[in-house]
Coordinates of C-alpha atoms in Angstrom, one line a residue:
M1 CA 128.7 84.6 87.6
T2 CA 127.5 88.2 86.9
S3 CA 129.7 91.2 86.7
F4 CA 128.4 92.5 90.0
R5 CA 128.8 89.2 91.9
L6 CA 132.2 88.8 93.4
S7 CA 134.1 85.6 92.6
S8 CA 134.4 84.7 96.3
G9 CA 133.1 85.6 99.7
G10 CA 129.6 85.9 101.1
R11 CA 127.3 83.5 102.9
I12 CA 125.6 82.3 99.7
D13 CA 125.6 78.7 98.5
R14 CA 127.4 78.9 95.2
T15 CA 127.0 75.2 94.5
R16 CA 123.3 75.8 93.7
T17 CA 121.6 78.2 91.3
L18 CA 118.0 79.5 91.7
G19 CA 116.1 80.7 88.7
F20 CA 113.6 83.6 89.2
T21 CA 112.0 86.3 87.1
F22 CA 111.6 90.1 87.5
D23 CA 109.2 91.7 85.1
G24 CA 109.2 88.5 83.1
K25 CA 113.0 88.5 82.6
A26 CA 114.7 85.3 83.6
L27 CA 117.5 85.8 86.1
E28 CA 119.6 83.6 88.5
G29 CA 120.7 83.8 92.1
H30 CA 121.9 81.6 94.9
P31 CA 120.5 80.3 98.2
G32 CA 121.3 83.0 100.7
D33 CA 120.2 85.7 98.4
T34 CA 117.3 88.1 98.9
L35 CA 115.4 89.3 95.9
A36 CA 117.2 92.6 96.3
S37 CA 120.7 91.2 96.4
A38 CA 119.9 88.9 93.5
L39 CA 118.7 91.9 91.4
L40 CA 121.8 93.9 92.3
A41 CA 124.0 91.0 91.5
N42 CA 122.4 90.9 88.0
G43 CA 123.2 94.5 87.5
I44 CA 119.6 95.7 88.0
K45 CA 119.5 99.0 90.0
L46 CA 116.2 100.4 88.8
V47 CA 113.5 98.4 90.8
G48 CA 110.6 100.7 91.2
R49 CA 109.0 104.1 90.7
S50 CA 108.0 106.7 93.3
F51 CA 104.4 107.1 94.3
K52 CA 103.4 110.4 92.7
Y53 CA 106.1 111.6 90.3
H54 CA 107.2 108.1 89.1
R55 CA 110.9 109.0 89.8
P56 CA 113.3 106.0 89.3
R57 CA 113.9 104.1 92.6
G58 CA 116.7 101.7 93.6
V59 CA 117.4 99.6 96.6
L60 CA 118.3 101.8 99.6
T61 CA 118.6 99.4 102.5
A62 CA 119.2 95.8 103.3
G63 CA 116.4 95.2 105.8
A64 CA 112.9 95.9 106.9
A65 CA 113.1 99.7 106.6
E66 CA 113.3 99.5 102.8
P67 CA 111.1 102.4 101.3
N68 CA 111.9 102.0 97.6
A69 CA 112.2 98.4 96.4
L70 CA 108.5 97.4 96.7
V71 CA 107.4 94.7 94.3
T72 CA 104.5 92.3 93.7
T73 CA 105.2 88.6 94.0
G74 CA 103.2 85.5 93.2
S75 CA 100.2 85.2 91.0
G76 CA 96.5 84.4 91.2
G77 CA 95.3 84.1 94.8
R78 CA 98.9 84.2 96.0
T79 CA 99.5 87.6 94.6
E80 CA 101.2 89.8 97.3
P81 CA 101.7 93.5 96.4
N82 CA 104.0 96.0 98.1
T83 CA 106.5 93.4 99.5
R84 CA 110.0 94.6 100.3
A85 CA 112.6 93.0 98.0
T86 CA 115.1 93.3 100.8
M87 CA 113.0 90.9 102.9
I88 CA 112.1 88.3 100.2
E89 CA 114.2 85.2 100.4
L90 CA 115.1 84.0 96.9
Y91 CA 113.7 80.6 95.9
E92 CA 113.4 78.6 92.7
G93 CA 110.6 79.9 90.5
L94 CA 110.0 83.2 92.3
A95 CA 108.1 85.6 90.1
A96 CA 108.3 89.3 91.0
K97 CA 107.3 92.4 89.1
S98 CA 107.6 96.1 89.6
Q99 CA 104.7 98.4 90.4
N100 CA 103.2 101.8 89.6
R101 CA 104.6 102.0 86.0
W102 CA 103.2 101.8 82.5
P103 CA 103.9 100.4 80.0
S104 CA 107.2 99.3 81.6
L105 CA 109.6 100.1 84.4
G106 CA 112.2 101.4 82.1
F107 CA 109.8 103.5 80.0
D108 CA 107.1 104.8 82.3
L109 CA 104.7 107.4 80.8
G110 CA 103.7 108.4 84.4
A111 CA 107.2 110.0 84.7
V112 CA 105.7 113.0 82.9
N113 CA 104.3 113.9 86.4
G114 CA 107.8 114.8 87.4
L115 CA 107.9 117.4 84.6
L116 CA 104.6 118.8 85.9
S117 CA 105.7 118.8 89.5
P118 CA 105.8 122.6 89.8
F119 CA 102.1 122.7 89.1
L120 CA 101.1 119.7 91.3
S121 CA 101.2 121.2 94.7
A122 CA 99.5 119.8 97.7
G123 CA 95.7 119.8 97.3
F124 CA 96.0 120.4 93.5
Y125 CA 93.6 117.6 92.7
Y126 CA 90.9 118.6 95.1
K127 CA 91.0 122.3 94.0
T128 CA 91.3 121.7 90.3
F129 CA 88.9 118.8 89.7
M130 CA 85.9 120.3 91.5
W131 CA 83.7 120.9 88.5
P132 CA 81.6 119.4 87.2
A133 CA 81.1 117.4 90.4
A134 CA 79.6 114.4 88.6
L135 CA 82.9 113.7 86.9
W136 CA 84.8 113.3 90.1
E137 CA 83.8 109.7 90.8
K138 CA 83.3 108.7 87.1
L139 CA 86.5 110.2 85.6
Y140 CA 88.8 112.2 87.8
E141 CA 89.3 109.9 90.7
P142 CA 89.7 106.7 88.7
L143 CA 92.4 108.4 86.5
I144 CA 94.2 109.8 89.5
R145 CA 94.2 106.5 91.3
K146 CA 95.5 104.8 88.2
A147 CA 98.3 107.3 87.8
A148 CA 99.4 107.1 91.4
G149 CA 99.7 104.3 93.9
L150 CA 101.5 101.1 94.4
G151 CA 100.6 97.4 93.9
R152 CA 97.2 95.9 93.4
A153 CA 95.8 93.0 95.3
S154 CA 94.1 90.0 93.7
Y155 CA 90.4 89.3 93.8
E156 CA 91.0 85.6 93.6
P157 CA 90.7 83.5 96.8
D158 CA 93.8 82.8 98.7
P159 CA 94.4 79.0 98.6
D160 CA 96.8 78.9 101.6
A161 CA 96.1 78.3 105.2
Y162 CA 96.9 80.5 108.2
E163 CA 96.8 79.8 111.9
K164 CA 97.1 81.5 115.2
C165 CA 98.4 80.3 118.5
W166 CA 99.5 81.3 122.0
A167 CA 102.9 80.9 123.7
H168 CA 104.1 81.7 127.2
C169 CA 107.6 82.2 128.4
D170 CA 109.8 83.7 131.2
L171 CA 111.7 85.9 128.8
L172 CA 111.0 87.1 125.3
V173 CA 114.0 88.4 123.4
I174 CA 113.2 90.4 120.4
G175 CA 116.0 90.6 118.0
A176 CA 118.8 88.0 117.4
G177 CA 121.8 90.3 116.9
P178 CA 124.8 90.2 119.3
A179 CA 122.8 91.6 122.3
G180 CA 119.8 89.4 121.7
L181 CA 121.8 86.3 121.3
A182 CA 123.8 87.0 124.5
A183 CA 120.6 87.7 126.4
A184 CA 118.9 84.5 125.2
L185 CA 122.0 82.5 126.0
T186 CA 122.4 83.9 129.5
A187 CA 118.8 83.3 130.4
G188 CA 118.8 79.9 128.7
R189 CA 121.8 78.7 130.6
A190 CA 120.0 79.7 133.8
G191 CA 117.0 77.5 132.9
A192 CA 114.5 80.2 132.0
R193 CA 112.0 79.4 129.3
V194 CA 113.1 81.8 126.5
I195 CA 111.6 82.7 123.2
L196 CA 114.0 84.4 120.8
A197 CA 112.3 86.1 117.9
D198 CA 113.9 87.6 114.8
E199 CA 112.5 88.7 111.5
G200 CA 115.5 87.5 109.5
A201 CA 115.9 84.1 107.9
E202 CA 119.3 83.7 109.7
L203 CA 120.0 84.6 113.4
G204 CA 122.9 86.9 114.0
G205 CA 121.8 90.4 113.1
S206 CA 124.8 92.7 112.6
L207 CA 127.2 89.7 113.1
L208 CA 126.2 88.3 109.7
P209 CA 127.9 90.9 107.5
E210 CA 130.7 91.5 110.0
S211 CA 134.2 91.1 108.6
G212 CA 136.1 91.8 111.8
A213 CA 136.9 89.8 114.9
V214 CA 134.9 89.3 118.1
E215 CA 136.7 88.2 121.2
G216 CA 139.7 87.4 119.1
K217 CA 137.7 85.1 116.7
P218 CA 136.4 85.7 113.2
A219 CA 132.8 87.0 113.5
D220 CA 131.5 83.9 111.6
T221 CA 133.2 81.6 114.1
F222 CA 132.0 83.5 117.1
L223 CA 128.4 83.5 115.7
G224 CA 128.6 79.8 114.9
E225 CA 129.6 78.9 118.5
L226 CA 126.7 81.1 119.9
L227 CA 124.1 79.4 117.7
A228 CA 125.4 75.9 118.4
E229 CA 125.1 76.4 122.1
L230 CA 121.6 77.9 121.7
E231 CA 120.5 75.0 119.6
G232 CA 121.5 72.7 122.4
L233 CA 119.2 74.4 125.0
A234 CA 115.8 72.8 124.9
N235 CA 114.3 75.6 126.9
V236 CA 115.1 78.2 124.2
R237 CA 112.7 78.4 121.3
R238 CA 114.1 80.2 118.3
L239 CA 111.5 81.8 116.0
R240 CA 113.1 82.9 112.7
R241 CA 111.3 84.9 110.1
T242 CA 109.1 86.3 112.9
T243 CA 108.3 89.9 113.2
V244 CA 107.1 91.2 116.6
F245 CA 104.7 94.0 115.7
G246 CA 103.0 95.0 118.9
W247 CA 103.4 95.2 122.7
Y248 CA 100.1 95.2 124.5
D249 CA 98.7 95.2 128.1
D250 CA 99.8 92.5 130.5
N251 CA 103.0 92.0 128.6
M252 CA 101.4 90.4 125.6
F253 CA 103.2 90.6 122.3
G254 CA 101.9 90.1 118.8
A255 CA 104.1 88.5 116.2
V256 CA 103.7 87.0 112.8
E257 CA 105.8 84.2 111.6
R258 CA 106.4 83.6 107.9
V259 CA 106.3 79.8 107.9
Q260 CA 106.2 79.1 104.2
K261 CA 106.5 82.5 102.5
H262 CA 110.0 81.5 101.2
V263 CA 108.9 78.4 99.2
A264 CA 107.4 78.1 95.7
M265 CA 104.7 75.6 96.6
P266 CA 103.6 75.6 100.2
D267 CA 102.8 72.3 101.9
P268 CA 99.0 72.3 102.2
D269 CA 99.2 70.7 105.6
R270 CA 101.1 73.6 107.1
P271 CA 100.2 77.3 107.4
V272 CA 102.0 79.8 105.3
E273 CA 101.9 82.3 108.2
R274 CA 101.3 82.0 111.9
L275 CA 100.0 84.7 114.2
W276 CA 101.6 84.5 117.7
R277 CA 100.3 85.9 120.9
I278 CA 103.1 85.7 123.3
I279 CA 102.7 86.2 127.1
A280 CA 106.1 87.0 128.6
R281 CA 107.1 87.6 132.2
Q282 CA 109.8 89.9 131.0
A283 CA 111.0 91.0 127.6
I284 CA 114.3 92.4 126.2
L285 CA 114.1 94.6 123.2
A286 CA 117.3 94.0 121.3
T287 CA 116.0 95.4 118.0
G288 CA 119.2 97.2 117.1
A289 CA 119.5 100.5 115.2
E290 CA 118.8 102.0 111.8
E291 CA 121.2 104.0 109.8
R292 CA 120.1 107.6 109.0
P293 CA 120.2 108.9 105.4
L294 CA 121.6 112.2 104.4
V295 CA 119.9 115.0 102.5
F296 CA 121.2 116.3 99.2
G297 CA 119.9 116.7 95.7
G298 CA 119.3 113.4 93.9
N299 CA 119.7 111.2 97.0
D300 CA 117.0 108.9 95.6
I301 CA 118.7 108.0 92.3
P302 CA 119.3 104.3 91.9
G303 CA 122.9 103.6 93.0
V304 CA 122.6 105.7 96.2
M305 CA 122.4 103.3 99.2
M306 CA 122.9 103.3 102.9
A307 CA 126.5 102.5 103.8
G308 CA 125.6 99.7 106.1
A309 CA 123.3 98.2 103.5
M310 CA 126.1 98.3 100.9
R311 CA 128.5 96.6 103.4
S312 CA 125.8 93.9 104.1
Y313 CA 125.3 93.1 100.4
L314 CA 129.1 93.0 100.0
N315 CA 129.9 90.7 102.9
R316 CA 126.7 88.5 103.0
Q317 CA 125.9 88.1 99.3
A318 CA 129.2 89.1 97.7
V319 CA 127.5 91.8 95.6
A320 CA 129.6 94.7 94.3
P321 CA 127.7 98.0 94.4
G322 CA 129.5 99.3 91.3
T323 CA 133.0 99.9 89.9
S324 CA 133.6 103.3 91.6
T325 CA 131.9 104.3 94.9
V326 CA 131.8 107.5 96.8
I327 CA 131.3 107.3 100.6
F328 CA 129.5 110.3 102.2
T329 CA 129.5 110.0 106.0
T330 CA 129.2 112.0 109.2
N331 CA 130.7 109.2 111.4
D332 CA 133.2 106.4 111.4
A333 CA 130.7 103.8 110.0
G334 CA 131.4 105.0 106.4
Y335 CA 135.0 104.1 106.8
R336 CA 134.2 100.5 107.6
T337 CA 132.3 100.3 104.3
A338 CA 135.2 101.8 102.5
A339 CA 137.6 99.4 104.1
D340 CA 135.6 96.4 103.1
L341 CA 135.1 97.7 99.5
E342 CA 138.9 98.1 99.1
A343 CA 139.5 94.7 100.7
A344 CA 137.3 93.2 98.1
G345 CA 139.3 94.9 95.3
L346 CA 136.6 97.5 94.5
G347 CA 137.3 101.1 93.8
V348 CA 136.5 103.9 96.3
A349 CA 136.6 107.2 94.5
A350 CA 136.6 109.3 97.7
I351 CA 135.4 109.5 101.3
V352 CA 133.4 112.7 101.9
D353 CA 133.4 113.4 105.6
S354 CA 131.4 116.3 106.9
R355 CA 133.5 116.5 110.0
A356 CA 136.5 118.8 110.1
D357 CA 138.4 116.3 112.1
A358 CA 137.8 113.2 110.0
C359 CA 138.7 109.7 111.1
K360 CA 142.5 109.7 111.7
A361 CA 142.7 106.0 111.8
W362 CA 141.9 105.6 108.1
Q363 CA 144.8 103.8 106.3
G364 CA 143.1 102.9 103.0
R365 CA 143.9 104.2 99.6
A366 CA 140.8 106.4 99.1
E367 CA 141.1 110.1 99.3
V368 CA 139.4 111.7 102.4
L369 CA 137.7 115.0 101.9
Q370 CA 137.4 116.5 105.4
G371 CA 134.8 119.1 106.2
A372 CA 133.1 118.4 102.8
R373 CA 129.6 117.4 101.8
V374 CA 127.8 116.0 98.8
I375 CA 125.4 118.6 97.5
D376 CA 124.1 116.9 94.4
A377 CA 124.0 113.6 92.6
F378 CA 123.6 113.1 88.9
G379 CA 121.9 110.5 86.9
G380 CA 118.5 109.2 85.9
K381 CA 117.9 105.5 86.1
R382 CA 121.4 105.0 87.6
L383 CA 124.0 107.2 89.2
H384 CA 126.7 108.8 87.1
G385 CA 128.5 111.2 89.6
V386 CA 128.2 113.6 92.5
S387 CA 129.1 117.2 93.3
V388 CA 131.2 117.7 96.4
E389 CA 131.5 121.1 98.1
S390 CA 134.4 121.9 100.4
E391 CA 136.4 124.9 101.4
D392 CA 138.3 124.5 98.1
G393 CA 135.1 124.9 96.1
V394 CA 132.9 122.5 94.2
R395 CA 134.2 119.5 92.3
R396 CA 132.5 116.7 90.5
I397 CA 133.5 113.1 91.1
E398 CA 132.5 110.3 88.6
A399 CA 130.9 107.3 90.4
D400 CA 128.3 104.7 89.8
A401 CA 127.5 104.1 93.5
L402 CA 127.2 106.3 96.6
A403 CA 127.1 105.0 100.2
M404 CA 125.7 107.5 102.8
S405 CA 125.8 107.3 106.6
G406 CA 124.2 109.9 108.8
G407 CA 124.6 108.0 112.1
W408 CA 122.3 105.6 113.8
S409 CA 119.0 105.7 115.5
P410 CA 117.7 103.0 117.8
I411 CA 114.7 101.0 116.7
I412 CA 112.2 101.8 119.4
H413 CA 108.8 101.2 117.9
L414 CA 107.8 98.5 120.4
A415 CA 108.9 100.6 123.4
C416 CA 106.9 103.5 122.1
H417 CA 103.8 101.2 122.2
R418 CA 104.2 101.3 126.0
G419 CA 104.7 105.0 126.3
G420 CA 108.5 105.3 125.7
K421 CA 109.7 108.6 124.3
P422 CA 113.0 109.1 122.5
Q423 CA 115.1 111.9 123.7
W424 CA 118.2 113.3 122.1
S425 CA 121.4 113.0 124.1
Q426 CA 124.1 115.5 123.4
E427 CA 126.5 113.4 125.4
H428 CA 125.6 110.2 123.6
P429 CA 124.6 111.4 120.1
P430 CA 121.9 108.9 119.2
F431 CA 118.5 109.1 120.7
W432 CA 118.0 107.5 124.2
L433 CA 114.8 106.0 125.3
R434 CA 113.1 107.0 128.6
L435 CA 110.3 104.6 129.5
R436 CA 108.1 106.9 131.5
R437 CA 105.0 104.8 131.9
M438 CA 106.4 101.3 131.4
V439 CA 104.4 98.8 133.4
L440 CA 106.0 95.4 133.8
P441 CA 105.0 92.7 136.2
L442 CA 107.5 92.0 138.8
P443 CA 109.6 89.0 138.0
A444 CA 107.8 85.9 139.2
R445 CA 109.8 83.3 141.1
L446 CA 110.9 80.5 138.8
P447 CA 109.8 76.9 139.6
A448 CA 112.0 75.4 142.2
S449 CA 113.3 72.8 139.8
R450 CA 114.9 75.5 137.7
K451 CA 118.1 77.3 138.4
S452 CA 117.4 81.0 138.9
P453 CA 118.7 83.2 136.1
P454 CA 121.2 85.9 136.9
A455 CA 119.7 89.3 137.9
S456 CA 121.4 90.9 134.9
A457 CA 119.4 88.7 132.5
M458 CA 116.0 89.1 134.2
A459 CA 116.0 92.7 135.5
P460 CA 113.5 95.1 134.0
Q461 CA 115.1 96.7 130.9
R462 CA 115.5 100.4 131.4
R463 CA 118.0 102.6 129.8
P464 CA 119.8 105.1 132.1
P465 CA 118.6 108.6 131.6
P466 CA 120.7 110.8 129.3

């Protein structure tokens, strides 16, 4: 048990231990961990370097939107650069290494670029290294490419197999959070052929880290009952570890399934990845929302994390973000993270709420600073403290973790493929989506042998205008 792994809680299997390496260092985690959560549980907050200035980078999110924790996994022909540590399931023998640093992640000579940043403006390279022209390809460009960039692919042949296939369904549900599960279950009960696709290893979405109750039951229990009923429906196909990446003409969707990307030695008789082309009569986008970061000095220092991600690591993998955490929020989501941290026995130094009328329902121990904001964060390879500005002046708060929440934006990439445009709603603060040119085939009549699904489950999915 590490100092950052809580003694209880989480959805990990504590009866088994998995060995893995990061930059050659032997570490341990549990089934249910991602690479990111296992690194955090081992007290490793520095996981990468920025593209140009080689600034220290830590884990920011707990999902597919991770911009910082990019690593290279595997070796030889199975080398895979630029993979997100937040999406890598931990397995025995996993070998991961950091990128874009030399000679090591902790001591990176490329960090000198940060000191020279006032002179490295946009276009600096192309204006400075113009003469002599012959040296551009022979000297300048190779040096610049070596100093900047991310991971490097292997030149060795990939020994694994890949395959592609087609699938047809009445309803494609993209995203297996609460909304997606409810939609799949409703259509499945009605007899429709349903495909439920989710990029996670577990179905459940935001229910997985939820510590509250749903319909009077613990979220875990509620989720278990939903999944058990779905499993009993033969007409509902569940595709885990499957990312739907495109929505094309004639309601065709492209998806990639990671069939064996989470095992050390893939079965040679099975593909490691499968490309799906799914033809759906109708589709429901239940892709959820992403938390927005906040802007302040040093918001990229390792130890600064999205509030929802911190809550996810705490409740799913029982990982403590640190010993003292500051919450910086513009909405009530930050208070849920603070409440879960205190329930786990962890210290919350302060809740910095930019609103003048902060959440009045807060009954925790942490001090609430209303109408205040974090203006700077201090530290290098890990966070040491933050400066908070309020009407009383500027004060410094010592902390080794900072959770930030700037509200939520819906994940609308797929809808945008079909001409959807996000519009800000003053009445409903997030963005709303208006599908101006969405073309969907009219719902075809189901075979007579099937029971017709309810209209609410099969109606074209359009948001009301803001």
